[in-house]
Every structure is written in C-alpha cells, then in structure tokens.
Short mmCIF file of C-alpha atoms and ligand atoms in Angstrom, two decimals:
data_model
loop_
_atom_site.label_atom_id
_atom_site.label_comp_id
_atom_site.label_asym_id
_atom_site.label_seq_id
_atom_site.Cartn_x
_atom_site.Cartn_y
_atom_site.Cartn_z
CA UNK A 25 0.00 0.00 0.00
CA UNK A 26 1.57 3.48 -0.75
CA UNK A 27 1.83 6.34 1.80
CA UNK A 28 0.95 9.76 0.01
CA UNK A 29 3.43 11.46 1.95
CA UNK A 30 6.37 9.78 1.83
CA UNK A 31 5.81 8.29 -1.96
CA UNK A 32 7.25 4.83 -0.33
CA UNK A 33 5.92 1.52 -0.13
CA UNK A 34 4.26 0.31 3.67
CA UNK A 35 5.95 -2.45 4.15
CA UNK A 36 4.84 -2.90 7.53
CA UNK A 37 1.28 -3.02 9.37
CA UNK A 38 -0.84 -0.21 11.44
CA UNK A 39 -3.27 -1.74 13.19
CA UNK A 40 -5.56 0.22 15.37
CA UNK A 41 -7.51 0.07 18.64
CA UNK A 42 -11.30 1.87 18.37
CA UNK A 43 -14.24 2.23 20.68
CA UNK A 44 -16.05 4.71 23.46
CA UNK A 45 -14.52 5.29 26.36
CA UNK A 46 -14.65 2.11 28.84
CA UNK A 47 -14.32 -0.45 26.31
CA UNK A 48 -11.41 -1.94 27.46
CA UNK A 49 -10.09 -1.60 24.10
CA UNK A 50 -6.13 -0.39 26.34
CA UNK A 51 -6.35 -3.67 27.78
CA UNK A 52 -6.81 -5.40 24.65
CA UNK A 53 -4.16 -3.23 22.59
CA UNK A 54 -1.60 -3.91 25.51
CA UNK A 55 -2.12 -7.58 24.78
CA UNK A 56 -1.94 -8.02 21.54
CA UNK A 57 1.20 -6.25 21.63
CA UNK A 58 2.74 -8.59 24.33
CA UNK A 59 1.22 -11.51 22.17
CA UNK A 60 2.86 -9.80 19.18
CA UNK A 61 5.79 -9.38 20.20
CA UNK A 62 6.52 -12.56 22.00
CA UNK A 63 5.88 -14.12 18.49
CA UNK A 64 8.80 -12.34 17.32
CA UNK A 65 7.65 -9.40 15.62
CA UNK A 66 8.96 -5.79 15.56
CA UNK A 67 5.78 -3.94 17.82
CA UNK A 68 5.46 -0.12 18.59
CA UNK A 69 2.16 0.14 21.25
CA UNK A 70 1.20 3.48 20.77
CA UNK A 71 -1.90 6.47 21.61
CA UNK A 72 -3.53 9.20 20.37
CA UNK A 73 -3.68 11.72 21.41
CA UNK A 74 0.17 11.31 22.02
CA UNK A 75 2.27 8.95 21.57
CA UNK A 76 5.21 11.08 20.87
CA UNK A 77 6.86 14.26 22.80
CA UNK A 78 5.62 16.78 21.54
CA UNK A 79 2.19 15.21 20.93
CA UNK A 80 2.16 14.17 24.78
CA UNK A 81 2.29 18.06 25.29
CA UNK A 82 -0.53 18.90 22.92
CA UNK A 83 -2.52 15.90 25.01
CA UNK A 84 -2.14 17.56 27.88
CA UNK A 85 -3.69 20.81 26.70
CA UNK A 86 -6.31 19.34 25.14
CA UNK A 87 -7.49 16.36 27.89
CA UNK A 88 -6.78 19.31 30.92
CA UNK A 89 -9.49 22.14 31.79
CA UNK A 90 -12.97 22.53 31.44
CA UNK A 91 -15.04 21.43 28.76
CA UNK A 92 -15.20 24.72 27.14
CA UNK A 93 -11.25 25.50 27.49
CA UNK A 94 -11.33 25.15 23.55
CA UNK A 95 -13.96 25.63 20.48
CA UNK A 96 -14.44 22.26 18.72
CA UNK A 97 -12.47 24.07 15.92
CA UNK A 98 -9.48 24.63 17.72
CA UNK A 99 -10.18 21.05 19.56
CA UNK A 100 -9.88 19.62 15.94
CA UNK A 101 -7.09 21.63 15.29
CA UNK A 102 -5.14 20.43 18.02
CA UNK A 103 -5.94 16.80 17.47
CA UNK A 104 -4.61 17.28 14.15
CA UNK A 105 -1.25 19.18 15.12
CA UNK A 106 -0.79 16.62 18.13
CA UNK A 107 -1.36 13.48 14.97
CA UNK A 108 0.47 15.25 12.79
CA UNK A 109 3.82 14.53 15.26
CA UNK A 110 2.57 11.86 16.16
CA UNK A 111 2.84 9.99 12.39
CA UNK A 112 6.13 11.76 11.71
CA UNK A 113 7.81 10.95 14.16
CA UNK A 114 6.19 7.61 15.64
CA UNK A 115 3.87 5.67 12.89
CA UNK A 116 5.62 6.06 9.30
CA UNK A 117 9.39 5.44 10.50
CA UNK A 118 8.07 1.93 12.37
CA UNK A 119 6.16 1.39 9.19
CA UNK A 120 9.00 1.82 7.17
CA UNK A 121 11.19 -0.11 9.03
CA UNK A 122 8.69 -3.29 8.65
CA UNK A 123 7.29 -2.98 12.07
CA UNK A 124 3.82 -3.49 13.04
CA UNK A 125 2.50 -0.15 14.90
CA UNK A 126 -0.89 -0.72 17.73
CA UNK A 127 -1.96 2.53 18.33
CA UNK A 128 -4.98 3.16 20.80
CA UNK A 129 -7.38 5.34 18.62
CA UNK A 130 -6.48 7.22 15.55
CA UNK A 131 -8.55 9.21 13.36
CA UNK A 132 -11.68 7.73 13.30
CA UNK A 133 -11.70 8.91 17.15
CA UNK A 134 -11.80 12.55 15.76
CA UNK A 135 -14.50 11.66 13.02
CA UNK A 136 -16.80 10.22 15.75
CA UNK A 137 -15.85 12.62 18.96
CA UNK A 138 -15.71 15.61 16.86
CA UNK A 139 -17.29 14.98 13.95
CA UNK A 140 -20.53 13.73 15.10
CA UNK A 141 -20.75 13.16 18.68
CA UNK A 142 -19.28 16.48 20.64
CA UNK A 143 -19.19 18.61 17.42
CA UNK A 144 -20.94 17.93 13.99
CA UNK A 145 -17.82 18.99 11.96
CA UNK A 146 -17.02 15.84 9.89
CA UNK A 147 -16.18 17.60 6.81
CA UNK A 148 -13.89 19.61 8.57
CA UNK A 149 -12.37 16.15 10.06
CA UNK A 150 -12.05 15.24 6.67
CA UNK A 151 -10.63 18.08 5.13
CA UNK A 152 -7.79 18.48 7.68
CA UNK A 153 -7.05 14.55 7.17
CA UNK A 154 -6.66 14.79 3.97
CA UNK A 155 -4.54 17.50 4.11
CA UNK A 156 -2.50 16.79 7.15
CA UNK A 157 -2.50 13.31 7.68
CA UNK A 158 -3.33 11.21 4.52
CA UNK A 159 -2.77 7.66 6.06
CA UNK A 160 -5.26 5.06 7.19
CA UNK A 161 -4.76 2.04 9.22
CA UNK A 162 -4.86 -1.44 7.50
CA UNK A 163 -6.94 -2.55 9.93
CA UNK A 164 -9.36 -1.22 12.70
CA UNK A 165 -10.37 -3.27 15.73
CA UNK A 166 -13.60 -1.61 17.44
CA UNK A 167 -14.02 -3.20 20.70
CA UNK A 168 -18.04 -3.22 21.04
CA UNK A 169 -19.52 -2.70 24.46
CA UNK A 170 -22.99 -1.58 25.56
CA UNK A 171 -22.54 1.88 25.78
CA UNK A 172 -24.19 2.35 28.95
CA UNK A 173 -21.75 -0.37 30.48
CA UNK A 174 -18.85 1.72 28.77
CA UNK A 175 -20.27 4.85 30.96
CA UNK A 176 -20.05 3.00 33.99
CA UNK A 177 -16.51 1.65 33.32
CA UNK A 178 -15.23 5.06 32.39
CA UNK A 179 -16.69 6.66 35.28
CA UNK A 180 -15.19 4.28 37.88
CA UNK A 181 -11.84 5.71 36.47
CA UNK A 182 -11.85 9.08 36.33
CA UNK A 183 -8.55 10.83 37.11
CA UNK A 184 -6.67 14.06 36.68
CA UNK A 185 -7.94 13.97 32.51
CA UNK A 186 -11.16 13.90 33.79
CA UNK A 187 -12.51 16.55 30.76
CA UNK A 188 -13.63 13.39 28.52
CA UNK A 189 -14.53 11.06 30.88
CA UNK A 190 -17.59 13.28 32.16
CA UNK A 191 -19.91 12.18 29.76
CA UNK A 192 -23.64 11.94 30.21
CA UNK A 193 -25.42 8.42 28.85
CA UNK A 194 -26.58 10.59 25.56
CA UNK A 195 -23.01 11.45 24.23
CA UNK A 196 -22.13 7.76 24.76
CA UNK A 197 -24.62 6.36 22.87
CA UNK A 198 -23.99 8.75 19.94
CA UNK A 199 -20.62 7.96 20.12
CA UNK A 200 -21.09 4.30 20.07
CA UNK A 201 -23.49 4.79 17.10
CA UNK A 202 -20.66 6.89 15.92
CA UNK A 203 -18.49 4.03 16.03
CA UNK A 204 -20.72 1.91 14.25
CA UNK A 205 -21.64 3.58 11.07
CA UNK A 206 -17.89 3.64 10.70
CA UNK A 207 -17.63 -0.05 10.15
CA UNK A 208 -20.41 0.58 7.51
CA UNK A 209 -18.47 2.98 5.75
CA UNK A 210 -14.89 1.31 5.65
CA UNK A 211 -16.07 -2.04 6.11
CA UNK A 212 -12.93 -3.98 4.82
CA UNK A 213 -10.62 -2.04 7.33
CA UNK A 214 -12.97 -1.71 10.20
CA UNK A 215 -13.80 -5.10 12.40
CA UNK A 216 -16.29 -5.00 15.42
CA UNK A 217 -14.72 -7.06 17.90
CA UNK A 218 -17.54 -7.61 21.02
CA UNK A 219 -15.85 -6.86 24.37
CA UNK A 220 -18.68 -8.60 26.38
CA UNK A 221 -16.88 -10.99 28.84
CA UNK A 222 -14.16 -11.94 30.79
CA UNK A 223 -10.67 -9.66 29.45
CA UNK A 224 -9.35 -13.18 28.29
CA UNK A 225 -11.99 -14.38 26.40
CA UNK A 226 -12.08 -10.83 24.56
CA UNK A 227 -8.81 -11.11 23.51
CA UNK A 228 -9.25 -14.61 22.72
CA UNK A 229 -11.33 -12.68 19.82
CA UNK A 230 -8.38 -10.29 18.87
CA UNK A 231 -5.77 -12.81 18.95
CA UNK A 232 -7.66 -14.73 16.42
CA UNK A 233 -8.43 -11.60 13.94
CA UNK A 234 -4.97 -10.25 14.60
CA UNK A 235 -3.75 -13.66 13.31
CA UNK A 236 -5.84 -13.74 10.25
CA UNK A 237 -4.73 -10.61 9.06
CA UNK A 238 -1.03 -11.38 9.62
CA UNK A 239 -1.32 -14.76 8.08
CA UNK A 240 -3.34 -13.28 4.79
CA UNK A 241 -0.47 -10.39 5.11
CA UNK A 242 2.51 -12.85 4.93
CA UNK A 243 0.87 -15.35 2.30
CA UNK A 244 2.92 -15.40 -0.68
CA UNK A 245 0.90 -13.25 -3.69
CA UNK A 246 0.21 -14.90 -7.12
CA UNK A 247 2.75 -14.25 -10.01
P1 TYD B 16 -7.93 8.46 26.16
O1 TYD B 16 -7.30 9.08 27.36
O2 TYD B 16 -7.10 7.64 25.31
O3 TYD B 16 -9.20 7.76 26.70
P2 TYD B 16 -9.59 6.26 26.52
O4 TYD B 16 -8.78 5.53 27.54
O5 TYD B 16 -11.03 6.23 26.76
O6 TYD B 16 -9.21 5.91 25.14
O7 TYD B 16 -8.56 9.54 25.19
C1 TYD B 16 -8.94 10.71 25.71
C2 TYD B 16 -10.22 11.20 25.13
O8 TYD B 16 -9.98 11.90 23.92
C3 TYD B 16 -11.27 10.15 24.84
O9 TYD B 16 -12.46 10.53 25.51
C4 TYD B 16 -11.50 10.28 23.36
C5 TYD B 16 -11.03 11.65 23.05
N1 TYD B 16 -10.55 11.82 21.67
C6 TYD B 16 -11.22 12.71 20.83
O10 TYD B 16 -12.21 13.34 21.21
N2 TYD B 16 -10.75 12.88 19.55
C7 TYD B 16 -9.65 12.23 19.10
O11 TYD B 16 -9.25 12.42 17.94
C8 TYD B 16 -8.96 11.33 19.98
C9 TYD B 16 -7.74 10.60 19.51
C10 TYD B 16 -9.45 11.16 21.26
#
C-alpha cells in the first residue's frame, strides 16, 4: 500500500484500537502487543492523542481544563497538530522499518468525537485529514460494548484527565453509534470485535483476527 506522503511503499502493518470510552479496548491493545511481540515481531504500542513528545504536550492541553477551554475548531485543530507529530515521528518510521505499529485510537476517534458526537464537523475532520495526515490504518479493531456499560466503566476511572470522561449516557450512545456507522463505511478495514466478557476471552477474539490478518499479510501473492 503506498503512503501519500512519503511516496514509499508500507511495508509494515498499522493496526488500530477503536471504541467509546470504557471499552477496554487499552487492555486489549496492551495484549496483543505482548502476544505480538513474543511471536517475534517488531511492535510499537502506541496512543492518540500522544504517543510522541511533543504530541504528549498537545494531550495535555487538550485532555486538561474545562469542557469549554477550547472551540471544537481549535479542539480539531489540536488533534490534528498533536497526529500530525505523532505519524512523523512515531507511525511512518516503524512502518518503514517493517514494524507493526498498535496505536490506541487514531482518526476515526476525531471523526466520531468531533465529527458527530461532541461537534458535527465531519467535513472539517475530513478536510484536515486529507490535508495533514493522509494515512489510514490497515486494519481497525472496534471493541463493542454496551454503551451504557462503557459509561459506567469510564466513570469508575476518572482521574486528573477527567474533561472526557464526564460524559452523560446521551453522548455515549452517539458515540457508540458513531463508532458503528464507521464499520459501515470502511467495512474492509474496520472489524467489530464484542468486548462482552471476561478480558481473556475478549482477547481470545483479537488474537484470532490479529492472526488472520497477519497470516493473509505474509501469504505469498500470485505471479
Ligand atoms: P484516552 O485518554 O485515550 O481515553 P480512553 O482511555 O477512553 O481511550 O482519550 C482521551 C479522550 O480523547 C477520549 O475521551 C476520546 C477523546 N478523543 C477525541 O475526542 N478525539 C480524538 O481524535 C482522539 C484521539 C481522542
């Protein structure tokens, strides 16, 4: 697959971890790293936002404060700058190298948060993608909960970035619809994974995706 920015073949694999808040979906991305890893592969585990220096920064300025600290605009904005680093410095040379990058959300966190959930600015989300960012995962793994269990879970955790975790019942369901009309409209990168159950059993179901995709990946292709 060929990465608009850097002209260059992807040799390697960017997988990435979806789903509301409460899903469990750090849990899961944790293990499949460890599981990854101990096979013998080359693994980043990443996160957005962060996952680099100067995008751990912009995370703190945009996950600190009250709810109204920034306009969605600017929110977007931010996301984008903090991404921006984030694939520069983090995602493309660990791609490029061969290695396989987990990263706990990506973009389709700022077309459902922003674009439709908190904000309804998805052509904006699109725009500045396009223009900024220009790379998709190969593969998306939404972990599925009820999104009223997903409240609960996030509440019971809520720290010093408390600014996203205050959500009312409402915003969680729109987010989890969110979520799903994404897997309608990228259906061969985007995989619903449930995240009912026990942690084990869940990843049970992402060890067994995550070793599809890696066997179809390393298949030899027809002459
Ligand atoms: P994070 O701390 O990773 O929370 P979680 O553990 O639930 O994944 O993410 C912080 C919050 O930022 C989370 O509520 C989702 C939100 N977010 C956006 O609104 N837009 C984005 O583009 C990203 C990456 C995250």
């Amino acid at each position: 697959m060929k990465d608009r920015f850097s002209g260059g073949y992807r040799l390697g694999l960017f997988i990435t971890f979806e789903g509301c808040d409460g899903s469990g979906k750090s849990t899961q991305a944790r293990m499949l790293k460890a599981y990854l890893t101990e096979q013998g592969h080359d693994v980043v585990h990443t996160r957005e936002p962060g996952g680099s220096p100067g995008a751990e920064e912009i995370r703190g300025l945009i996950l600190n404060g009250d709810m109204d600290r920034w306009s969605p605009e600017t929110e977007i904005l931010l996301f984008t700058a903090a991404r921006r680093d984030h694939v520069e410095r983090v995602i493309r040379p660990t791609l490029a190298r061969g290695g396989i990058v987990i990263c706990d959300r990506f973009a389709d966190s700022t077309r459902v948060y922003q674009g439709v959930a908190r904000a309804d600015l998805r052509p904006v989300v699109d725009q500045l993608h396009e223009l900024m960012i220009g790379i998709e995962p190969d593969h998306t793994f939404l972990l599925d909960i009820d999104p009223d269990e997903s409240l609960n879970r996030g509440l019971q955790r809520i720290g010093a970035e408390e600014r996203f975790e205050s959500f009312g019942a409402d915003l969680q369901r729109a987010i989890h619809a969110g979520f799903s009309r994404l897997e309608d409209e990228f259906p061969e990168r985007v995989h619903r994974v449930s995240g009912e159950g026990e942690i084990d059993e869940v990843f049970e179901r992402v060890r067994a995706l995550a070793d599809s995709i890696i066997s179809a990946k390393s298949a030899p292709t027809p002459n």
